[in-house]
Coordinates of C-alpha atoms in Angstrom, one line a residue:
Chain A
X27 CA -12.4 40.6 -12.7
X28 CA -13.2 38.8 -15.9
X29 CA -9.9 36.7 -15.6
X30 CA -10.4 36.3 -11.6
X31 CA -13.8 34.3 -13.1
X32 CA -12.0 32.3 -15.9
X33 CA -9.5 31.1 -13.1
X34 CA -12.6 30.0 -10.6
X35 CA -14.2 28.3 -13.7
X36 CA -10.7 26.6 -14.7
X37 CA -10.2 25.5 -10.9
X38 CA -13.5 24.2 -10.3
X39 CA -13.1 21.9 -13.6
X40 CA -10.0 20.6 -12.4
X41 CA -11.7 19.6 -9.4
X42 CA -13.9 18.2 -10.5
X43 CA -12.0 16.2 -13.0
X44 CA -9.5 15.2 -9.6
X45 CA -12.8 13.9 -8.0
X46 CA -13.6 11.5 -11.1
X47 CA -10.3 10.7 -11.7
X48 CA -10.3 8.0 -8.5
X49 CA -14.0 7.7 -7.7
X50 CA -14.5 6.6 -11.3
X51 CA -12.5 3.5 -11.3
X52 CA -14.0 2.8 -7.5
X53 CA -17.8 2.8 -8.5
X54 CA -16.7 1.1 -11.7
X55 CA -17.2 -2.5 -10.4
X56 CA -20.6 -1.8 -8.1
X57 CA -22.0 -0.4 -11.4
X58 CA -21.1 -3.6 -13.3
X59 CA -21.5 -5.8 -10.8
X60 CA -25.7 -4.6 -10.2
X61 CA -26.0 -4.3 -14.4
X62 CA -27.3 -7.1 -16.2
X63 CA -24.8 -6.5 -19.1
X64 CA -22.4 -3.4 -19.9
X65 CA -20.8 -3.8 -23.1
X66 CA -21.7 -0.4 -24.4
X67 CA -20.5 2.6 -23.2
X68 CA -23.6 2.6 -20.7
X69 CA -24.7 -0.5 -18.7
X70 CA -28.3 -2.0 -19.0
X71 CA -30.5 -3.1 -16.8
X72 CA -30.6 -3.6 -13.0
X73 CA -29.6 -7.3 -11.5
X74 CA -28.1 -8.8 -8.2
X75 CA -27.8 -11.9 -10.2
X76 CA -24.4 -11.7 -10.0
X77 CA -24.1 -11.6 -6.5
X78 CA -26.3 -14.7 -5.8
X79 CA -24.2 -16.2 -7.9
X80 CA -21.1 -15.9 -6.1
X81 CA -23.3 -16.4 -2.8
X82 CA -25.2 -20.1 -4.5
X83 CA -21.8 -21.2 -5.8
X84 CA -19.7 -23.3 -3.2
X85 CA -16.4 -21.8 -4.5
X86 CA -17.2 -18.3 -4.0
X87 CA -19.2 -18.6 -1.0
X88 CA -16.2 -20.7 0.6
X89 CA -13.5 -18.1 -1.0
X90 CA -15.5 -15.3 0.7
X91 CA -15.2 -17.0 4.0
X92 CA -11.6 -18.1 3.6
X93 CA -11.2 -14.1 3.0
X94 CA -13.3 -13.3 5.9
X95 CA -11.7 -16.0 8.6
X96 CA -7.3 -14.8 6.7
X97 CA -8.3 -11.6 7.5
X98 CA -10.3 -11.4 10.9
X99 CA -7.4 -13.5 12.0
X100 CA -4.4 -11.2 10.8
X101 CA -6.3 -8.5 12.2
X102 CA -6.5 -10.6 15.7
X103 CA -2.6 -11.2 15.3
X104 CA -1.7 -8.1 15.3
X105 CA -3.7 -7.0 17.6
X106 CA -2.0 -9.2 20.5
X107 CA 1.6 -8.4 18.7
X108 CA 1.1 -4.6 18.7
X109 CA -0.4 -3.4 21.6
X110 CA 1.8 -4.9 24.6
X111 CA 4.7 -4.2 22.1
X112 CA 3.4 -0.2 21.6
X113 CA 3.2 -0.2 25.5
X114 CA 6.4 -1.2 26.0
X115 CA 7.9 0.3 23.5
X116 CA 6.5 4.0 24.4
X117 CA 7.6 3.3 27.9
X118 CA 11.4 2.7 26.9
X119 CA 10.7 6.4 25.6
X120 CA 10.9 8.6 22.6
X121 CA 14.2 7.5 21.0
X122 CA 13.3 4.1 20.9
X123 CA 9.6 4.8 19.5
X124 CA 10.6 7.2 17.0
X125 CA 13.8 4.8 15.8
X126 CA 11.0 2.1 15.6
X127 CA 8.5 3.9 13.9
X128 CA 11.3 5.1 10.9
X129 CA 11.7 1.1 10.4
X130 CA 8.0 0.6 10.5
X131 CA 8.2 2.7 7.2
X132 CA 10.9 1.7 5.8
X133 CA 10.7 -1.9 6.2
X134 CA 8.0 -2.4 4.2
X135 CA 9.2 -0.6 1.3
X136 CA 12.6 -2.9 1.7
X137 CA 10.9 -6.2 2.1
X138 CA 7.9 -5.8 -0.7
X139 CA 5.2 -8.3 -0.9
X140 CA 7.4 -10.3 -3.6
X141 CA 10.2 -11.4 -1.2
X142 CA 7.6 -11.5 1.7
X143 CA 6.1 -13.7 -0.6
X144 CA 9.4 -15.8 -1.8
X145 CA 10.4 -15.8 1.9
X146 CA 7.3 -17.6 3.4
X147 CA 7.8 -20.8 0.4
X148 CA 11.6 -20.7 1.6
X149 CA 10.9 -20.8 5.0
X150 CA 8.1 -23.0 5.5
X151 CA 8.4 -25.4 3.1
X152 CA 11.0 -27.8 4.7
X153 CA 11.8 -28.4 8.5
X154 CA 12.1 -27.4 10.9
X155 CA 8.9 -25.5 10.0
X156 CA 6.9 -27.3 7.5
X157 CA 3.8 -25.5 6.9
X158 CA 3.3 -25.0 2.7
X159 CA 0.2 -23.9 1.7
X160 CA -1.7 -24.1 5.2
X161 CA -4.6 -21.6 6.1
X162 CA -2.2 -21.0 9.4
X163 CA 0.7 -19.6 6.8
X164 CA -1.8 -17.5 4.7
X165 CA -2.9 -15.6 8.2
X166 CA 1.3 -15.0 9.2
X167 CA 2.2 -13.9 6.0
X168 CA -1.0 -11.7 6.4
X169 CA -0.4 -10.6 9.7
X170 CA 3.4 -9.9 8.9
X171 CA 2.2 -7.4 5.7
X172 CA -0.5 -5.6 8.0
X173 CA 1.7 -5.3 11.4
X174 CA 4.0 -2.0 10.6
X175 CA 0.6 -0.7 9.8
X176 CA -1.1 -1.6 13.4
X177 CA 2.2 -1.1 15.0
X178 CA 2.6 2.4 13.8
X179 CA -1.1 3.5 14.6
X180 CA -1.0 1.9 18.5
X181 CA 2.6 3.6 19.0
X182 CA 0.8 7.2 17.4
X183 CA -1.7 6.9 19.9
X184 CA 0.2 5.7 23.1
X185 CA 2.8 8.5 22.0
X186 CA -0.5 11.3 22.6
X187 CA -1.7 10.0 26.1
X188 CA 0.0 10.6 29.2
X189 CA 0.2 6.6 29.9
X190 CA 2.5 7.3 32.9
X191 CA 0.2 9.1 34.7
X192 CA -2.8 6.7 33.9
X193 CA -1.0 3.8 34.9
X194 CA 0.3 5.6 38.3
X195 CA -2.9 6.4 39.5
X196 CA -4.6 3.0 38.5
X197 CA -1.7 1.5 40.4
X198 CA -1.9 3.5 43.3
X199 CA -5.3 2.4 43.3
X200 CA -3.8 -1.3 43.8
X201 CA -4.6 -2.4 39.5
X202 CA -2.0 -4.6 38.8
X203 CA -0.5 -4.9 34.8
X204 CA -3.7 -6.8 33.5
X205 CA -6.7 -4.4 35.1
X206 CA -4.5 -1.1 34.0
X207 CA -4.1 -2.8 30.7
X208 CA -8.4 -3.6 30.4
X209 CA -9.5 -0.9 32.1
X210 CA -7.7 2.2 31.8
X211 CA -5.2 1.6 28.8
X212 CA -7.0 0.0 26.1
X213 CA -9.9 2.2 26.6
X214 CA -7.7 5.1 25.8
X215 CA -5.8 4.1 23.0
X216 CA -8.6 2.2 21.1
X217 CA -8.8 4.5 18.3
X218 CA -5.5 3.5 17.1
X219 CA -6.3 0.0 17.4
X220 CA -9.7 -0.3 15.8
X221 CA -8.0 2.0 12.6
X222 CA -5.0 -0.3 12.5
X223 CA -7.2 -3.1 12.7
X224 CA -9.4 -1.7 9.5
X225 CA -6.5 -0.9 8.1
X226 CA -4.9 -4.2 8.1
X227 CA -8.5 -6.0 7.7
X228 CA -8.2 -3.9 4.1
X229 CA -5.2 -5.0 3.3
X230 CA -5.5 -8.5 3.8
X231 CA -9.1 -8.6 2.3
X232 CA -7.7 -7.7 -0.9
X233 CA -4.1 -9.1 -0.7
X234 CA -3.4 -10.7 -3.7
X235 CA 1.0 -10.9 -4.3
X236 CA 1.8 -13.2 -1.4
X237 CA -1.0 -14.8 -1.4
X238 CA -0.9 -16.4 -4.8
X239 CA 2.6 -17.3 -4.1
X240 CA 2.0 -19.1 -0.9
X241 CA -2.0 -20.4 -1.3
X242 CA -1.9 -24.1 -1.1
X243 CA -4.7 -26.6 -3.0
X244 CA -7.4 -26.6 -0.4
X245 CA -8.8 -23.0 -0.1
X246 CA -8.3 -19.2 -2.2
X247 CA -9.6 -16.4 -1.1
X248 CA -11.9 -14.2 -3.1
X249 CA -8.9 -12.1 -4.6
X250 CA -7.2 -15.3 -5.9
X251 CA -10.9 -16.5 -7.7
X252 CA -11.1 -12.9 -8.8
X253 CA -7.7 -13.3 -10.9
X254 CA -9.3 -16.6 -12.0
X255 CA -12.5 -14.7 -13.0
X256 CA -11.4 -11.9 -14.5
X257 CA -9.9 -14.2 -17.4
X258 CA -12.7 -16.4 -17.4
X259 CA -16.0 -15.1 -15.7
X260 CA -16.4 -11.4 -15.7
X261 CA -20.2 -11.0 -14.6
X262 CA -18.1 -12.8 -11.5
X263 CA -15.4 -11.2 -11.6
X264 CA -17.2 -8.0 -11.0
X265 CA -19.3 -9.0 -8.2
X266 CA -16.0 -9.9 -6.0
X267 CA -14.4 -6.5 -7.4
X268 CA -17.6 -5.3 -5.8
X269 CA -17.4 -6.8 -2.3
X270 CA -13.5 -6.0 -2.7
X271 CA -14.1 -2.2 -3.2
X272 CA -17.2 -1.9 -0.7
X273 CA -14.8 -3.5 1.7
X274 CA -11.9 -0.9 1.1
X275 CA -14.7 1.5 1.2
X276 CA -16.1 0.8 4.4
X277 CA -12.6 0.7 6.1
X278 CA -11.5 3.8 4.9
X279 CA -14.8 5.8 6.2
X280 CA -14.4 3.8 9.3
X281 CA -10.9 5.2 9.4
X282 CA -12.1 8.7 8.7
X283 CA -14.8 8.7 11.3
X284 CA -12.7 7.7 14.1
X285 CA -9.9 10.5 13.2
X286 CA -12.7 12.6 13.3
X287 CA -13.6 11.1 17.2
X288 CA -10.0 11.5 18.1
X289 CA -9.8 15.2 17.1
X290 CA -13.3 15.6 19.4
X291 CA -11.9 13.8 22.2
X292 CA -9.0 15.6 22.4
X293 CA -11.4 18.8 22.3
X294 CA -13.8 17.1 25.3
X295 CA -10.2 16.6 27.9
X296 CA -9.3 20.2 27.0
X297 CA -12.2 21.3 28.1
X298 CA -12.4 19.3 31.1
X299 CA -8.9 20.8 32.4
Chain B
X6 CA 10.3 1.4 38.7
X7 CA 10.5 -1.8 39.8
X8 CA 8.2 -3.6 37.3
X9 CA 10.3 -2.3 34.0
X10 CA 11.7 -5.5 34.1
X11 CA 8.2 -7.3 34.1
X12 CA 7.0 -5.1 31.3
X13 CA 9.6 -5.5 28.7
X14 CA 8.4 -9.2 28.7
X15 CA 5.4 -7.8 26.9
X16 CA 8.1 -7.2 23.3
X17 CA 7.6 -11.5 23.5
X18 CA 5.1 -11.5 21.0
X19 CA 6.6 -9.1 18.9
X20 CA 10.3 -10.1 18.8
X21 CA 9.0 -14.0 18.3
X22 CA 7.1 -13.1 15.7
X23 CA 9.3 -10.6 13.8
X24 CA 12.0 -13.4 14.5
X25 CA 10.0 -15.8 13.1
X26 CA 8.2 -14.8 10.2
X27 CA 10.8 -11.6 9.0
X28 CA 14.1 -12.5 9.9
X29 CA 14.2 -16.2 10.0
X30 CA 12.6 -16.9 6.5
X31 CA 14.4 -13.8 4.8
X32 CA 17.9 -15.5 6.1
X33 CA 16.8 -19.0 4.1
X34 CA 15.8 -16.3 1.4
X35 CA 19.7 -15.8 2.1
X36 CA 21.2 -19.0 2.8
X37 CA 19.8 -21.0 0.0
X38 CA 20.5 -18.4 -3.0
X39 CA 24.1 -19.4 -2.6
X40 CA 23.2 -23.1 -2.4
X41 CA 23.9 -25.1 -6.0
X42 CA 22.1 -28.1 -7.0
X43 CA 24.0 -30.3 -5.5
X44 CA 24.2 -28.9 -2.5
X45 CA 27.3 -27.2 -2.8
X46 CA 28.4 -23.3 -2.0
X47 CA 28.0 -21.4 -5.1
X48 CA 27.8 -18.1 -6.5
X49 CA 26.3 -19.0 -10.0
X50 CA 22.7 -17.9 -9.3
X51 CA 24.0 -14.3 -9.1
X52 CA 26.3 -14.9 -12.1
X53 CA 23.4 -16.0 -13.9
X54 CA 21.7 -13.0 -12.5
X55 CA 24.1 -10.6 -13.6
X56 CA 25.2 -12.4 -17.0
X57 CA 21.9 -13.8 -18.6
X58 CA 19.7 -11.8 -20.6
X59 CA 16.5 -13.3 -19.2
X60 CA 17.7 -11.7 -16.3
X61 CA 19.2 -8.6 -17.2
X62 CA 16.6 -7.6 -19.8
X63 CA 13.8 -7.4 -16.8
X64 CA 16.0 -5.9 -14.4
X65 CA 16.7 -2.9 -16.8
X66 CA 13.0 -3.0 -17.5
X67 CA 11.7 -2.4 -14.1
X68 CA 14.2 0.5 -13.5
X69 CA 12.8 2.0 -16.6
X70 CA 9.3 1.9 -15.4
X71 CA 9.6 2.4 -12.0
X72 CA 11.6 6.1 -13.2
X73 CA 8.8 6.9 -16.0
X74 CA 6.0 5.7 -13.1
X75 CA 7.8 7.6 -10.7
X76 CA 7.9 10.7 -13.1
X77 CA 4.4 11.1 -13.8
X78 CA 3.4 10.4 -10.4
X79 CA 5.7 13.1 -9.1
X80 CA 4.7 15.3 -11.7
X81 CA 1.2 14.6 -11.2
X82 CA 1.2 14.6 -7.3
X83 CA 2.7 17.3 -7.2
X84 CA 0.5 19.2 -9.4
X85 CA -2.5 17.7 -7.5
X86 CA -0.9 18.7 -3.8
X87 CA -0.6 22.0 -5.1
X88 CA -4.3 22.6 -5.9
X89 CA -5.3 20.8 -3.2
X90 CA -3.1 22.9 -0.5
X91 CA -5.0 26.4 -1.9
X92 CA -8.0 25.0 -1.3
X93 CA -10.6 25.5 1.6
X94 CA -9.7 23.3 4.3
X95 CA -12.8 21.4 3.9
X96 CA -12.6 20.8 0.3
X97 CA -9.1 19.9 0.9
X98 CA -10.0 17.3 3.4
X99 CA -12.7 16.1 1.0
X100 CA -10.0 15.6 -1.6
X101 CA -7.1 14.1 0.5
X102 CA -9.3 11.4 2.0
X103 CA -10.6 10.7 -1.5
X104 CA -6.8 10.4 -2.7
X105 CA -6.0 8.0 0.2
X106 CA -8.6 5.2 -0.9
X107 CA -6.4 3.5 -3.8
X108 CA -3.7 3.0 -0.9
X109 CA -5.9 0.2 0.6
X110 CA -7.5 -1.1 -2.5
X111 CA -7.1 -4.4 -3.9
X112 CA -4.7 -4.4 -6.9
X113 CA -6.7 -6.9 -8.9
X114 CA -9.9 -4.7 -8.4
X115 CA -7.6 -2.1 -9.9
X116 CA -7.3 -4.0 -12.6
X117 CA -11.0 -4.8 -13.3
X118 CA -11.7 -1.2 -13.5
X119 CA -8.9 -0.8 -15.9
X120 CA -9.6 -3.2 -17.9
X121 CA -13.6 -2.1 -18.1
X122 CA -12.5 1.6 -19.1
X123 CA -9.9 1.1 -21.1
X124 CA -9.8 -2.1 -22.2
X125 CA -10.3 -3.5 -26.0
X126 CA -14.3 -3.3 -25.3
X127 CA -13.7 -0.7 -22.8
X128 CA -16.0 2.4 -22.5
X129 CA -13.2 4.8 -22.9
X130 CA -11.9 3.1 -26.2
X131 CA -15.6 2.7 -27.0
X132 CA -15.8 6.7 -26.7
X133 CA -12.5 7.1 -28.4
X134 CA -13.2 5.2 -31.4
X135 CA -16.7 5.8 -32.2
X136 CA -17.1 9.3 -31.8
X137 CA -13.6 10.7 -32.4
X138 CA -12.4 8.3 -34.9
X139 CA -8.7 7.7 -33.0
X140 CA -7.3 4.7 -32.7
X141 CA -7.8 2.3 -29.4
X142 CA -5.7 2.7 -26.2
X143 CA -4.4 -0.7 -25.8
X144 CA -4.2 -1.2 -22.1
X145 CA -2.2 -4.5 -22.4
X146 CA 0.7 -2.5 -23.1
X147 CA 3.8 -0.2 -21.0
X148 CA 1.9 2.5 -21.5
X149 CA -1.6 0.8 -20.1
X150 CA 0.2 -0.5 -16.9
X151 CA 2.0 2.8 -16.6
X152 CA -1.8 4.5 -17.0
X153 CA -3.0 1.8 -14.3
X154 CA 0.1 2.2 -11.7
X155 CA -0.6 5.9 -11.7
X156 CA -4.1 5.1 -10.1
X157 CA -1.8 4.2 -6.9
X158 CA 1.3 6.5 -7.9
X159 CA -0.9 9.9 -8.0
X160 CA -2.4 9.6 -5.1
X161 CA 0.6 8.6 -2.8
X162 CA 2.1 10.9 -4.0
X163 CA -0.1 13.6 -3.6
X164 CA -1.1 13.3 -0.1
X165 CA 3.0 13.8 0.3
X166 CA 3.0 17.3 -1.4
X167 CA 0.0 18.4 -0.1
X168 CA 1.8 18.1 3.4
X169 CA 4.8 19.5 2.1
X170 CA 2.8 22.3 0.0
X171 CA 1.0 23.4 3.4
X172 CA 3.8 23.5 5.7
X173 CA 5.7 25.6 3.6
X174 CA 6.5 29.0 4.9
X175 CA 4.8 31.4 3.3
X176 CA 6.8 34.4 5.4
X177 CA 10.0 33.1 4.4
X178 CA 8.9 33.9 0.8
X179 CA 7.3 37.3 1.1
X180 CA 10.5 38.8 3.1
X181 CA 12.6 36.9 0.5
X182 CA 9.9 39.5 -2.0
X183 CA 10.8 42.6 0.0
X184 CA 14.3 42.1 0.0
X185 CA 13.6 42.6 -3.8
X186 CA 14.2 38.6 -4.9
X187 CA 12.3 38.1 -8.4
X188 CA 10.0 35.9 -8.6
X189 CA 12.1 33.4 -10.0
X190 CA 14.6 34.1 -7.0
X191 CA 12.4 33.1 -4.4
X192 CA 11.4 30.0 -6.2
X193 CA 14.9 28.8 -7.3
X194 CA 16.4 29.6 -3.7
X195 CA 13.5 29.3 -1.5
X196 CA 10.4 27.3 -2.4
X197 CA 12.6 24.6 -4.2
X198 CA 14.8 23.7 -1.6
X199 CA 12.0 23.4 0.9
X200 CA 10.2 21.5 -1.2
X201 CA 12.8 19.3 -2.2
X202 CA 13.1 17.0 1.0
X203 CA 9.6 16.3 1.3
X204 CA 9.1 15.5 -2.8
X205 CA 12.1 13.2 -2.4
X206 CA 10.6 11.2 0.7
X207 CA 7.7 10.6 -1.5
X208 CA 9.7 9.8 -5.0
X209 CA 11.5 7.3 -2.4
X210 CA 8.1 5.4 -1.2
X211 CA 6.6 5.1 -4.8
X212 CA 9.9 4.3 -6.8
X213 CA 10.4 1.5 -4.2
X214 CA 6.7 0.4 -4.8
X215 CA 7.0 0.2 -8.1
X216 CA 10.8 -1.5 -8.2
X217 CA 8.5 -4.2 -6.8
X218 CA 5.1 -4.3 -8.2
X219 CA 3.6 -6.9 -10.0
X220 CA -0.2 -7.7 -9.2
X221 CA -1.6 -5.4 -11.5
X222 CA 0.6 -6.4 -14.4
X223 CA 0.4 -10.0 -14.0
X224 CA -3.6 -9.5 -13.5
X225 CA -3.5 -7.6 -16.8
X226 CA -0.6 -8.6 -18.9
X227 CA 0.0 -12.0 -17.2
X228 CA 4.5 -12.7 -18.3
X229 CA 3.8 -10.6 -21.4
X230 CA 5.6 -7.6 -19.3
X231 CA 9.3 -8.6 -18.6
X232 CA 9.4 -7.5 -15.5
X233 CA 12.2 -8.3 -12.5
X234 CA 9.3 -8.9 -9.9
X235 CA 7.3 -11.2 -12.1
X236 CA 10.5 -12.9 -13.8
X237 CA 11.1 -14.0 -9.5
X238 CA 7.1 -15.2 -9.5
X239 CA 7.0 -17.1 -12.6
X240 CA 10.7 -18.7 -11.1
X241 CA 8.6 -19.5 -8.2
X242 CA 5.0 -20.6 -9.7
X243 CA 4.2 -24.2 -11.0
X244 CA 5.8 -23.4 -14.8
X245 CA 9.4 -22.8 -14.2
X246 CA 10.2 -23.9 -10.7
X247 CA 13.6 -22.7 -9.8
X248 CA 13.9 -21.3 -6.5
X249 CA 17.6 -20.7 -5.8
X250 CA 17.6 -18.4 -8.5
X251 CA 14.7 -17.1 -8.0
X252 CA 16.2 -16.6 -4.0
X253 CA 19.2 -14.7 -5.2
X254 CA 17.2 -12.1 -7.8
X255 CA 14.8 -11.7 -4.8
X256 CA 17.9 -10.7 -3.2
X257 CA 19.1 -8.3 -5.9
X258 CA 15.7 -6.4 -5.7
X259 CA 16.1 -5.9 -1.9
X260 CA 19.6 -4.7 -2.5
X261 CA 18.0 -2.5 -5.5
X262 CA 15.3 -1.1 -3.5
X263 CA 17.6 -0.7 -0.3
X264 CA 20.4 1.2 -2.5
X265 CA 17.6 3.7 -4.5
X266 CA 16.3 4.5 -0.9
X267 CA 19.4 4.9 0.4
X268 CA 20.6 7.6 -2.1
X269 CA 17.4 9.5 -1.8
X270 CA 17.8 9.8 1.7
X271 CA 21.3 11.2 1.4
X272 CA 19.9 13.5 -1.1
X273 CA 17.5 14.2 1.1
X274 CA 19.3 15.4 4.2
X275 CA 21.8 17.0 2.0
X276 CA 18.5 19.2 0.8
X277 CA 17.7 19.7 3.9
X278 CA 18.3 23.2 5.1
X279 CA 19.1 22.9 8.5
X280 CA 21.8 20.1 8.0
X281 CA 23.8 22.6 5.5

């Protein structure tokens, strides 16, 4: 009994200690970024200085929308790319989708954010497609880092709903592609969208590799002024980390809660059968 | 039937856009690492590559890390899937969506919190110094962006074991125990090998990752770090602008990554009990 109880005590220690391990280093830069200083091992005081001063200050308030506008846009991108493509692509059947779904992981891996990165400046930087250092570029290379992400989410979720049989009785019902598509596709597979579309939203808020190799002279985002700050500025610094890691945070409980809605769904058209 | 036709035109987007920003600036990737300064064919950028030590130095560098990285994440996911598949499903979920925050998470912001714990004012070193007496943790070292990529490496791999962990047969194990297998029987012969696929798969994603990752370091340790990735950034930032060079190493790491991946995966399906 006596060892059963040690065991409990060690496991529950570990646990904790698993828990602090990564929520540590999250809450890390909302506690500096609302203390007025933290050089000790405690921070003092209780400010939102830090964050009026990224909101007052041109740069930062412009980085944040430059952030806001890159990623919104990706997200949009995507959006268009990945969902006729997922509908097709489930359609041509489960060969194809599973083959495609493979590359969606492996790609990635193969093409990193480095050669994304070195690809974009060799591409656009002479004709036929001269685009260096344009907003437009930013939201491509953006788009092309988030899309095996959306692409894989919309497939998942066209693969689980019986889009044949939707689609034959909204047609026999005289909807053509477009109505079947607003009214009786979309509606079902807008989990997956709205979690690839956090998802990538994530990603591009706090993309920082290709960016810095592709950002031209006339905007950054807030991850490039955060690299600048962290060398110079660090009361700054913090507050981006902050809006960076509330960001991430937000997404990922986003994500969570609409798993969560899935499983229920799937639990409510049981039930209805 | 008849509109299959119709609705394959709906891959537009994607195949223009995969054709236009993937395949059409990797093949100038390509294309211009073989092109010479004056325009001519040459193969001297990968000579260069293969015969300069400011080239080989980083490459042998970023296998090193990636392996130790690689090591300690395994080691360390694995030892968190484990705990996490005995728990109650609840706790485990707790814990698993916890672990899959870093995945989205801004490498620089990584960084910050690095460098406020650990770094030379850090609270850690703080703690360490002060009230144990031991010297500093310098995080502006291998070891500090070894500590830091393990922030990402742990959890990765973690959520991988605790799938592998969970669908692991426990039957299979208890007759392999009545048949009168020791216990080191059942794990050399049975929970190994089904293991092993799954542990591989994740080695694979995070010893790619880390073949090319170089936010982190270059937020923390700026060129200090010979690295491959960040010898192909600083070949393509203001200081040292050479991008045919810089072209053909970015090709090296592809082939790098693709090769490392490619020999997992056989290793993989060789593991792989039904393909015996």
């Amino acid at each position: 009994m006596k060892r059963k109880l040690v065991w409990t005590v060690i496991e529950r220690m570990l646990l904790v200690f698993l828990v602090v391990y990564i929520v540590f280093p999250l809450l890390v830069p909302i506690i500096f970024s609302f203390s007025i200083r933290w050089t000790d091992i405690f921070p003092d005081g209780f400010t939102t200085q830090w964050y009026q001063k990224i909101i007052a200050r041109p740069m930062y308030y412009q980085g944040l929308m430059t952030s806001l506008l890159v990623a919104i846009s990706a997200v949009v991108v995507d959006i268009l790319i990945c969902v006729p493509a997922a509908y097709s692509i489930n359609r041509l059947g489960g060969r194809v989708g599973s083959v495609l779904r493979e590359a969606s992981k492996t790609l990635p891996l193969i093409f990193p954010p480095i050669i994304v990165g070195i690809a974009f400046l060799r591409g656009f930087n002479r004709p036929p497609f001269v685009w260096g250092g344009s907003l437009f570029l930013a939201v491509f290379a953006h788009a092309a880092l988030g899309f095996p992400f959306m692409f894989r989410n919309v497939l998942a979720v066209f693969q689980t709903i019986d889009e044949r049989t939707l689609s034959e009785a909204a047609a026999s019902l005289g909807a053509n592609l477009w109505q079947r598509f607003r009214y009786v596709l979309i509606p079902n597979v807008i989990p997956g969208i709205l979690s690839g579309a956090l998802l990538v939203f994530a990603i591009s808020m706090g993309e920082f590799q290709v960016t810095i190799m592709i950002a031209g002279f006339g905007w950054r985002t807030l991850p490039l002024l955060l690299y600048r700050s962290l060398i110079d500025d660090i009361r700054v610094a913090s507050a981006i980390s902050g809006v960076l890691v509330t960001t991430s945070i937000i997404a990922f409980l986003g994500m969570t809660l609409i798993s969560m809605r899935i499983g229920a769904g799937k639990l409510r058209g049981v039930e209805r059968e | 039937m008849r509109k299959v036709s119709h609705e394959h035109l709906l891959l537009i987007p994607l195949v223009l856009f995969v054709g236009l920003f993937v395949f059409y600036p990797l093949s100038c990737v390509v294309a211009q690492s073989f092109v010479g300064s004056r325009g001519e064919l040459t193969f001297q950028h990968y000579l260069n590559a293969f015969t300069q030590s400011r080239f080989v130095t980083p490459l042998k560098n970023t296998l090193w890390f990636a392996g130790i990285c690689t090591l300690i994440g395994a080691v360390g996911g694995t030892f968190v899937g484990l705990l996490a598949s005995r728990m109650s499903p609840s706790l485990r979920n707790f814990l698993l969506s916890l672990y899959s925050i870093p995945m989205t998470l801004s490498s620089l912001v990584v960084a910050f919190s690095f460098i406020v714990l650990f770094g030379r004012h850090g609270v850690f070193n703080i703690l360490l110094s002060r009230y144990l007496g031991l010297p500093k943790f310098n995080l502006y070292s291998w070891q500090g962006l070894i500590v830091t990529y393990s922030f990402y490496n742990i959890p990765l791999m973690t959520l991988t074991m605790a799938a592998v962990f969970l669908n692991l047969d426990k039957s299979v194990i208890e007759a392999a125990r009545n048949l009168g297998a020791k216990p080191w029987q059942a794990w050399v012969y049975i929970i190994v090998p089904a293991l092993a696929p799954g542990f591989l798969a994740g080695v694979s994603i995070v010893f790619a990752g880390m073949l090319a990752a170089f936010g982190t370091a270059l937020a923390l340790t700026g060129m200090a770090m010979n690295l491959f990735p960040l010898q192909i950034y600083s070949l393509v930032s203001e200081g040292e602008l050479n991008l045919p060079q810089a072209s053909a190493l970015a090709v090296m790491l592809v082939m790098v990554i693709a090769f490392s991946l490619f020999v997992l995966n056989k290793v993989e399906r060789w593991l792989k009990p039904e393909a015996k």
